[in-house]
Amino acid sequence: MEFLLLPRVTGNLPSTDINTIKWKIPQGVNLADPAFDTSTSVDLILGIQHFFAFFIPGREVQLGEGLPKLSESVFGWVVTGTVVSAGVSSYRCNVASTVKLEELLERFWSCEEVDTANNYSPEESRFEEQFVRSVKRGSDGKYKVSLPKNEDAFAKIGESRDIALRRFQGLERRLSNDSDLRNQYIQFMEEYLHLGHMRKVDACKEISIKRCFLPHHPVIKQTSSTTKLRVVFDASCKTSSGIALNDALLTGPVIQEDLRSIILRCRTKQIMMLVADVEKMFRQIIMDENDMSFQSILWRTNTEEEIGTYELSTVTYGTKPAPFLATRTLKQLAVDEQTNFPQAAKVINTDVYMDDVLTGTNDVNEAVVLRGQLDALLKSGGFRLRKWVSNCDEVMQGVPEEDLGLERQEQIELDPDPAVRTLGLMWSPKNDVLKLQFPIPGVLSVQ
């Protein structure tokens, strides 16, 4: 038989203890449950398809009027039936529900809402206050942030170099068997180093301060029109104490509107604009010097070199607070530049989902001004907008060809996670329609 395992099967049976002093149970009757009259928990329920297979036909004994009867089974004699008593009767109805009725109603009404304000919990409010206190802006316009820590857990982070070394050696073996993958991986890491997004640590400095080493591995995203390979840093790898870096970091509140609201709002405008990528969004935000050692990695380009220690100097994809830090920094940029770029600042606050900007206007000239403001506002913070698309060609005039998304693909995917396909939602600007794409076994895709 197959059984479902539950924390609790049903209520106690019988519901109350039964007085059986006046019952006359025949001598020699071997009861399957000698304590049948005591209210206790139920261990197992058998389906009706099995129940009667355990009973012996014709072997029954009636205990008396108003009393149950005894039925012989392979387990022994079983007391079955009802007991007439002066006690309070209770009726039970067993219902299995995965969602409470209140939650269903709340979900139903929330579907009718588009613009809703975020209500932070006390913990999320403290998180926001910590960001405001620690965020800094440099002379080049770029922002510097700190890792939001759970101090108690952070102090328990253990040794991590050994596991990172074993993982790196495994990575080298994998790359040695795939020259193309190896070349792409080296190119990615060299770009990281060339752009200043990581820096090598001197041998003497390597052991002078506490570090957390992050293993890393490649992720291939075939749907990307730019970088097919991305290196993901595993901040969830447990240290010797059993505490990973991500275990000691806070996530932060959700501060961006849901994708549904953004899409519905932009569809109310005649002219729609999409920026499908804020280039290297996480990596344009600098990490505080005191936190870089907790984003340490091991790396070398070939096995003839010594394995070196490097520090990731920017917000790192793979750490738990990275999405919040990136999104919140964009909003901070909008606050700081709202006087210079009022229209763009409003869009950044309401029409951005991760590194996608999806917005629109009802006037061509207004759309051109908005496009210019968006570009200038993001550049002032060290960000670059790429893959511009619009259903109006006039709006895209003046955009460098390398920044036009339409030249690279006709349909632009709206992917809220830069590493994982979750929605499969596409927009065809030529026809100005949104499409859903989903796989079916045996078929590449269906639209």
Coordinates of C-alpha atoms in Angstrom, one line a residue:
M1 CA 0.0 0.0 0.0
E2 CA 1.0 3.6 -0.5
F3 CA 0.4 6.1 2.3
L4 CA 0.5 9.9 2.7
L5 CA 2.5 11.0 5.7
L6 CA 1.0 13.8 7.7
P7 CA 1.8 15.5 11.0
R8 CA -1.7 14.7 12.2
V9 CA -4.2 12.3 10.5
T10 CA -7.4 13.4 12.2
G11 CA -8.8 14.1 15.7
N12 CA -8.7 11.6 18.5
L13 CA -10.9 8.6 18.4
P14 CA -13.2 8.1 20.2
S15 CA -13.6 11.8 20.9
T16 CA -14.0 11.1 24.6
D17 CA -13.3 8.1 26.8
I18 CA -16.1 5.5 26.9
N19 CA -17.4 3.8 30.0
T20 CA -17.5 0.0 29.2
I21 CA -17.9 -1.4 32.8
K22 CA -21.4 -2.8 31.9
W23 CA -20.3 -4.2 28.6
K24 CA -20.2 -7.9 28.4
I25 CA -17.3 -8.9 26.1
P26 CA -17.2 -12.6 25.7
Q27 CA -14.3 -14.6 27.3
G28 CA -11.5 -15.5 24.9
V29 CA -12.0 -12.6 22.6
N30 CA -8.6 -11.2 21.5
L31 CA -9.2 -7.5 20.8
A32 CA -7.1 -5.9 18.1
D33 CA -7.1 -2.7 20.2
P34 CA -7.5 -3.5 23.9
A35 CA -7.6 0.3 24.7
F36 CA -10.4 0.9 22.2
D37 CA -12.5 2.8 24.9
T38 CA -9.7 5.4 25.5
S39 CA -9.6 8.6 23.5
T40 CA -6.3 8.7 21.7
S41 CA -4.7 9.7 18.5
V42 CA -5.1 7.9 15.2
D43 CA -2.0 6.4 13.7
L44 CA -3.2 5.2 10.3
I45 CA -6.2 5.3 8.1
L46 CA -7.0 2.6 5.5
G47 CA -8.9 3.2 2.3
I48 CA -12.2 1.4 1.8
Q49 CA -10.6 -0.6 -1.0
H50 CA -8.5 -2.4 1.6
F51 CA -10.6 -2.2 4.8
F52 CA -13.0 -5.1 4.3
A53 CA -10.3 -7.5 3.0
F54 CA -9.1 -7.7 6.7
F55 CA -12.4 -9.0 8.1
I56 CA -13.6 -12.7 8.3
P57 CA -17.1 -13.0 6.9
G58 CA -19.8 -14.3 9.4
R59 CA -17.7 -13.7 12.5
E60 CA -19.6 -11.0 14.4
V61 CA -20.9 -10.7 18.0
Q62 CA -23.6 -8.1 19.0
L63 CA -22.8 -6.7 22.4
G64 CA -26.3 -5.5 23.1
E65 CA -29.0 -2.8 22.3
G66 CA -27.4 0.6 21.8
L67 CA -24.0 -0.9 21.8
P68 CA -21.5 -1.7 19.0
K69 CA -20.7 -5.1 17.7
L70 CA -17.5 -7.2 17.6
S71 CA -16.1 -8.1 14.1
E72 CA -13.2 -10.6 13.7
S73 CA -10.3 -9.4 11.6
V74 CA -6.8 -10.6 10.8
F75 CA -5.6 -8.3 13.5
G76 CA -8.1 -9.6 16.1
W77 CA -11.6 -8.6 17.2
V78 CA -12.5 -5.0 16.3
V79 CA -15.2 -3.0 18.1
T80 CA -17.3 -1.3 15.4
G81 CA -20.5 0.7 15.4
T82 CA -22.0 3.6 17.5
V83 CA -22.5 4.1 21.2
V84 CA -25.7 5.8 22.4
S85 CA -24.8 8.1 25.3
A86 CA -26.2 11.1 27.1
G87 CA -23.0 13.0 26.3
V88 CA -22.6 15.9 23.8
S89 CA -22.5 14.7 20.2
S90 CA -19.9 16.1 17.9
Y91 CA -19.7 16.0 14.1
R92 CA -16.5 16.3 12.1
C93 CA -15.8 17.2 8.5
N94 CA -12.2 16.6 7.3
V95 CA -11.0 19.1 4.7
A96 CA -7.6 19.4 3.2
S97 CA -6.7 22.9 2.0
T98 CA -3.3 24.2 0.8
V99 CA -4.4 27.9 0.9
K100 CA -6.6 29.6 3.4
L101 CA -9.8 31.3 2.3
E102 CA -8.5 34.7 3.5
E103 CA -5.4 34.3 1.4
L104 CA -7.5 33.4 -1.7
L105 CA -9.7 36.5 -1.2
E106 CA -6.6 38.7 -0.7
R107 CA -5.0 37.3 -3.8
F108 CA -8.2 37.9 -5.8
W109 CA -8.5 41.5 -4.8
S110 CA -4.8 42.2 -5.3
C111 CA -5.3 41.1 -9.0
E112 CA -7.4 44.2 -9.4
E113 CA -4.7 46.5 -8.1
V114 CA -1.9 48.1 -10.2
D115 CA -0.3 50.8 -8.1
T116 CA 0.2 49.9 -4.5
A117 CA 2.7 51.3 -2.0
N118 CA 5.2 49.1 -0.3
N119 CA 4.5 48.7 3.4
Y120 CA 7.8 47.7 5.1
S121 CA 8.0 45.6 8.2
P122 CA 10.0 46.9 11.1
E123 CA 13.0 44.8 10.0
E124 CA 12.7 46.0 6.4
S125 CA 12.5 49.6 7.7
R126 CA 15.8 49.1 9.6
F127 CA 17.3 47.6 6.5
E128 CA 16.3 50.7 4.5
E129 CA 17.7 53.0 7.2
Q130 CA 21.0 51.1 7.2
F131 CA 21.3 51.5 3.4
V132 CA 20.6 55.3 3.6
R133 CA 23.3 55.7 6.3
S134 CA 26.0 53.7 4.5
V135 CA 25.5 54.5 0.8
K136 CA 28.0 56.9 -0.6
R137 CA 28.5 58.6 -4.0
G138 CA 32.0 59.2 -5.4
S139 CA 33.2 62.1 -7.5
D140 CA 32.7 59.9 -10.7
G141 CA 29.0 59.6 -9.8
K142 CA 29.2 55.9 -8.9
Y143 CA 27.8 54.6 -5.7
K144 CA 29.5 52.6 -2.9
V145 CA 27.4 50.3 -0.7
S146 CA 28.0 47.9 2.2
L147 CA 26.9 44.3 2.8
P148 CA 23.8 44.2 5.0
K149 CA 24.7 41.8 7.8
N150 CA 23.1 39.7 10.4
E151 CA 25.8 40.4 12.9
D152 CA 25.2 37.3 15.1
A153 CA 25.5 35.0 12.1
F154 CA 28.2 37.0 10.4
A155 CA 30.5 36.4 13.4
K156 CA 30.1 32.7 13.0
I157 CA 31.4 32.5 9.4
G158 CA 34.1 29.8 9.5
E159 CA 37.1 28.9 7.3
S160 CA 36.2 28.7 3.6
R161 CA 39.5 28.5 1.6
D162 CA 39.7 24.7 1.6
I163 CA 36.3 24.1 0.0
A164 CA 36.8 27.0 -2.4
L165 CA 40.2 25.4 -3.4
R166 CA 38.6 22.0 -4.0
R167 CA 35.8 23.5 -6.1
F168 CA 38.3 25.5 -8.1
Q169 CA 40.4 22.4 -8.8
G170 CA 37.2 20.7 -10.0
L171 CA 36.5 23.7 -12.2
E172 CA 39.9 23.6 -13.8
R173 CA 39.4 19.9 -14.6
R174 CA 36.1 20.7 -16.3
L175 CA 37.6 23.6 -18.3
S176 CA 40.6 21.5 -19.4
N177 CA 38.1 19.1 -21.2
D178 CA 36.3 22.0 -23.0
S179 CA 38.6 24.5 -24.7
D180 CA 35.8 26.7 -25.9
L181 CA 34.3 27.0 -22.4
R182 CA 37.8 27.6 -21.0
N183 CA 38.5 30.4 -23.4
Q184 CA 35.1 32.1 -22.6
Y185 CA 35.7 31.7 -18.9
I186 CA 39.2 33.2 -19.0
Q187 CA 37.9 36.0 -21.2
F188 CA 35.1 36.8 -18.7
M189 CA 37.5 36.8 -15.7
E190 CA 40.1 38.9 -17.5
E191 CA 37.4 41.5 -18.3
Y192 CA 36.4 41.4 -14.6
L193 CA 40.0 42.2 -13.7
H194 CA 40.6 44.8 -16.5
L195 CA 37.5 46.7 -15.6
G196 CA 38.5 46.9 -11.9
H197 CA 35.6 44.7 -10.8
M198 CA 38.1 42.5 -9.0
R199 CA 41.6 43.0 -7.7
K200 CA 44.5 40.7 -6.8
V201 CA 45.4 40.5 -3.1
D202 CA 49.1 40.6 -2.0
A203 CA 50.2 37.4 -0.2
C204 CA 50.9 39.2 3.0
K205 CA 47.5 40.9 3.0
E206 CA 45.7 37.6 2.2
I207 CA 46.2 36.2 5.7
S208 CA 46.1 39.4 7.7
I209 CA 42.3 39.8 7.7
K210 CA 39.3 37.5 7.9
R211 CA 38.1 36.3 4.5
C212 CA 35.2 34.4 3.0
F213 CA 36.1 32.6 -0.2
L214 CA 33.3 32.1 -2.8
P215 CA 33.5 29.2 -5.2
H216 CA 32.6 30.1 -8.8
H217 CA 31.3 28.3 -11.9
P218 CA 30.0 29.0 -15.4
V219 CA 26.4 29.5 -16.4
I220 CA 25.5 29.4 -20.1
K221 CA 22.5 31.4 -21.2
Q222 CA 21.9 30.7 -24.9
T223 CA 19.1 33.3 -25.1
S224 CA 21.4 36.2 -24.3
S225 CA 22.1 38.4 -27.2
T226 CA 25.3 39.6 -25.7
T227 CA 27.2 37.5 -23.1
K228 CA 26.5 33.8 -23.4
L229 CA 28.6 32.8 -20.5
R230 CA 28.4 34.3 -17.0
V231 CA 30.4 33.4 -14.0
V232 CA 28.3 32.9 -10.9
F233 CA 29.8 33.2 -7.5
D234 CA 28.5 30.8 -4.9
A235 CA 27.8 32.8 -1.7
S236 CA 25.6 29.9 -0.5
C237 CA 28.6 27.5 -0.1
K238 CA 28.8 26.5 3.6
T239 CA 32.0 27.4 5.5
S240 CA 33.6 25.1 8.1
S241 CA 31.1 26.3 10.7
G242 CA 28.1 25.4 8.6
I243 CA 27.4 29.1 8.0
A244 CA 27.6 30.4 4.4
L245 CA 28.0 34.1 3.6
N246 CA 24.4 34.3 2.4
D247 CA 23.3 32.9 5.7
A248 CA 24.8 35.9 7.4
L249 CA 23.4 38.5 5.0
L250 CA 20.0 40.1 4.9
T251 CA 17.8 40.1 1.8
G252 CA 16.2 43.4 2.0
P253 CA 12.6 44.4 1.2
V254 CA 11.0 44.2 -2.3
I255 CA 11.2 47.8 -3.5
Q256 CA 10.3 47.5 -7.2
E257 CA 6.8 47.1 -8.6
D258 CA 5.8 43.7 -9.9
L259 CA 6.2 43.1 -13.6
R260 CA 2.5 42.8 -14.2
S261 CA 1.9 46.3 -13.0
I262 CA 4.7 47.7 -15.2
I263 CA 3.5 46.0 -18.3
L264 CA -0.2 47.0 -17.8
R265 CA 0.9 50.6 -17.2
C266 CA 3.1 50.9 -20.3
R267 CA 0.3 49.4 -22.5
T268 CA -1.9 52.4 -21.6
K269 CA 0.5 54.6 -23.6
Q270 CA 0.6 54.9 -27.4
I271 CA 4.4 55.0 -27.6
M272 CA 6.1 52.2 -25.8
M273 CA 9.8 52.1 -25.1
L274 CA 11.9 49.2 -23.8
V275 CA 15.5 49.2 -22.6
A276 CA 16.2 45.5 -22.2
D277 CA 19.5 45.9 -20.4
V278 CA 21.3 48.1 -18.0
E279 CA 24.8 47.0 -18.8
K280 CA 26.6 45.2 -16.0
M281 CA 24.2 46.8 -13.5
F282 CA 25.4 45.0 -10.4
R283 CA 29.1 45.6 -11.3
Q284 CA 28.7 49.3 -11.6
I285 CA 28.1 49.6 -7.9
I286 CA 31.2 49.6 -5.7
M287 CA 31.5 47.5 -2.6
D288 CA 32.8 49.1 0.6
E289 CA 36.5 48.4 1.3
N290 CA 35.7 46.7 4.6
D291 CA 33.4 44.1 2.9
M292 CA 35.5 43.2 -0.1
S293 CA 37.5 40.5 1.8
F294 CA 34.2 38.6 2.3
Q295 CA 33.9 38.4 -1.5
S296 CA 37.3 36.7 -2.0
I297 CA 37.9 34.1 -4.8
L298 CA 40.7 31.9 -6.1
W299 CA 41.8 32.2 -9.7
R300 CA 44.6 31.6 -12.2
T301 CA 44.5 31.5 -16.0
N302 CA 46.6 28.3 -16.3
T303 CA 47.9 25.6 -14.1
E304 CA 51.5 26.8 -14.4
E305 CA 50.7 29.8 -12.3
E306 CA 50.2 29.9 -8.6
I307 CA 46.6 30.1 -7.5
G308 CA 46.0 33.7 -6.5
T309 CA 43.5 35.4 -4.2
Y310 CA 41.3 38.1 -5.6
E311 CA 38.7 40.3 -4.1
L312 CA 35.4 41.2 -5.9
S313 CA 35.1 44.9 -5.6
T314 CA 31.5 45.4 -6.8
V315 CA 28.1 44.1 -5.9
T316 CA 28.3 40.4 -6.7
Y317 CA 25.6 38.4 -8.4
G318 CA 25.1 35.3 -6.3
T319 CA 25.0 37.2 -2.9
K320 CA 21.6 37.4 -1.3
P321 CA 21.3 41.2 -1.1
A322 CA 22.6 41.9 -4.6
P323 CA 19.2 42.4 -6.2
F324 CA 18.1 44.8 -3.5
L325 CA 21.4 46.7 -3.5
A326 CA 21.3 47.2 -7.3
T327 CA 17.6 48.2 -7.4
R328 CA 17.9 50.5 -4.4
T329 CA 20.9 52.2 -5.8
L330 CA 19.0 53.0 -9.0
K331 CA 16.3 54.5 -6.9
Q332 CA 18.8 56.5 -4.9
L333 CA 20.2 57.8 -8.2
A334 CA 16.7 58.9 -9.2
V335 CA 16.3 60.7 -5.9
D336 CA 19.7 62.5 -6.3
E337 CA 19.1 63.5 -9.9
Q338 CA 15.4 64.2 -9.9
T339 CA 15.9 67.9 -10.2
N340 CA 18.0 67.5 -13.3
F341 CA 16.0 64.7 -14.9
P342 CA 12.5 64.8 -13.5
Q343 CA 10.8 62.6 -16.1
A344 CA 13.5 60.0 -16.1
A345 CA 13.6 59.9 -12.3
K346 CA 9.9 59.1 -12.2
V347 CA 10.4 56.2 -14.6
I348 CA 13.3 54.8 -12.6
N349 CA 11.0 54.7 -9.5
T350 CA 8.1 53.1 -11.2
D351 CA 8.9 51.4 -14.5
V352 CA 12.1 49.4 -13.8
Y353 CA 12.2 45.7 -13.1
M354 CA 15.8 44.6 -12.3
D355 CA 17.8 45.7 -15.3
D356 CA 14.8 46.2 -17.7
V357 CA 13.2 49.6 -18.2
L358 CA 9.7 49.3 -19.7
T359 CA 7.8 52.6 -20.1
G360 CA 5.9 54.8 -22.5
T361 CA 4.3 58.1 -23.4
N362 CA 1.5 59.5 -25.6
D363 CA 3.6 62.0 -27.5
V364 CA 6.6 61.5 -29.8
N365 CA 8.4 64.6 -28.6
E366 CA 7.9 63.7 -25.0
A367 CA 9.2 60.2 -25.7
V368 CA 12.4 61.6 -27.3
V369 CA 12.9 63.9 -24.2
L370 CA 12.3 61.0 -21.9
R371 CA 14.8 58.8 -23.8
G372 CA 17.5 61.4 -23.5
Q373 CA 16.8 62.0 -19.9
L374 CA 17.0 58.3 -19.1
D375 CA 20.2 57.9 -20.9
A376 CA 21.8 60.9 -19.2
L377 CA 20.5 60.1 -15.7
L378 CA 21.8 56.5 -15.8
K379 CA 25.2 57.7 -17.2
S380 CA 25.5 60.1 -14.3
G381 CA 25.5 57.1 -12.0
G382 CA 27.9 55.1 -14.1
F383 CA 25.3 53.0 -15.8
R384 CA 24.8 52.4 -19.5
L385 CA 21.5 51.6 -21.2
R386 CA 21.6 49.1 -24.1
K387 CA 19.1 47.3 -26.4
W388 CA 16.7 50.2 -26.9
V389 CA 13.5 49.3 -28.7
S390 CA 10.3 51.3 -29.5
N391 CA 7.2 50.9 -31.5
C392 CA 7.9 54.3 -32.9
D393 CA 11.0 54.7 -35.2
E394 CA 11.3 58.4 -34.6
V395 CA 12.0 57.9 -30.9
M396 CA 15.0 55.7 -31.7
Q397 CA 16.7 58.3 -34.0
G398 CA 20.1 59.3 -32.6
V399 CA 20.6 56.1 -30.6
P400 CA 24.0 54.5 -31.5
E401 CA 23.5 51.4 -33.6
E402 CA 25.3 49.2 -31.0
D403 CA 22.8 50.2 -28.4
L404 CA 19.7 49.3 -30.6
G405 CA 18.1 46.0 -29.5
L406 CA 16.0 45.7 -32.7
E407 CA 19.1 45.1 -34.8
R408 CA 20.1 42.1 -32.8
Q409 CA 16.7 40.4 -32.3
E410 CA 13.2 41.2 -33.5
Q411 CA 11.5 40.1 -30.3
I412 CA 12.9 41.2 -27.0
E413 CA 12.4 39.0 -24.0
L414 CA 11.3 40.5 -20.7
D415 CA 13.3 38.4 -18.3
P416 CA 13.2 39.6 -14.7
D417 CA 16.2 37.4 -13.6
P418 CA 19.4 37.9 -15.7
A419 CA 20.4 34.3 -15.2
V420 CA 17.1 32.3 -15.4
R421 CA 14.1 32.3 -17.8
T422 CA 11.0 32.7 -15.7
L423 CA 8.2 34.4 -17.7
G424 CA 8.9 33.8 -21.3
L425 CA 7.2 37.1 -22.1
M426 CA 8.2 38.8 -25.4
W427 CA 7.4 42.0 -27.1
S428 CA 7.3 42.4 -30.9
P429 CA 7.7 46.1 -31.5
K430 CA 7.0 45.8 -35.2
N431 CA 3.5 44.4 -34.4
D432 CA 3.3 46.1 -31.0
V433 CA 2.1 42.9 -29.3
L434 CA 3.2 41.0 -26.3
K435 CA 3.6 37.2 -26.6
L436 CA 3.9 34.3 -24.3
Q437 CA 6.4 31.6 -25.2
F438 CA 6.5 28.2 -23.5
P439 CA 8.0 24.8 -24.3
I440 CA 6.0 21.6 -25.1
P441 CA 7.7 18.2 -25.1
G442 CA 8.7 17.3 -28.7
V443 CA 8.2 20.9 -29.9
L444 CA 10.8 23.7 -29.6
S445 CA 8.3 26.4 -28.5
V446 CA 4.8 27.6 -28.8
Q447 CA 3.6 31.2 -29.0

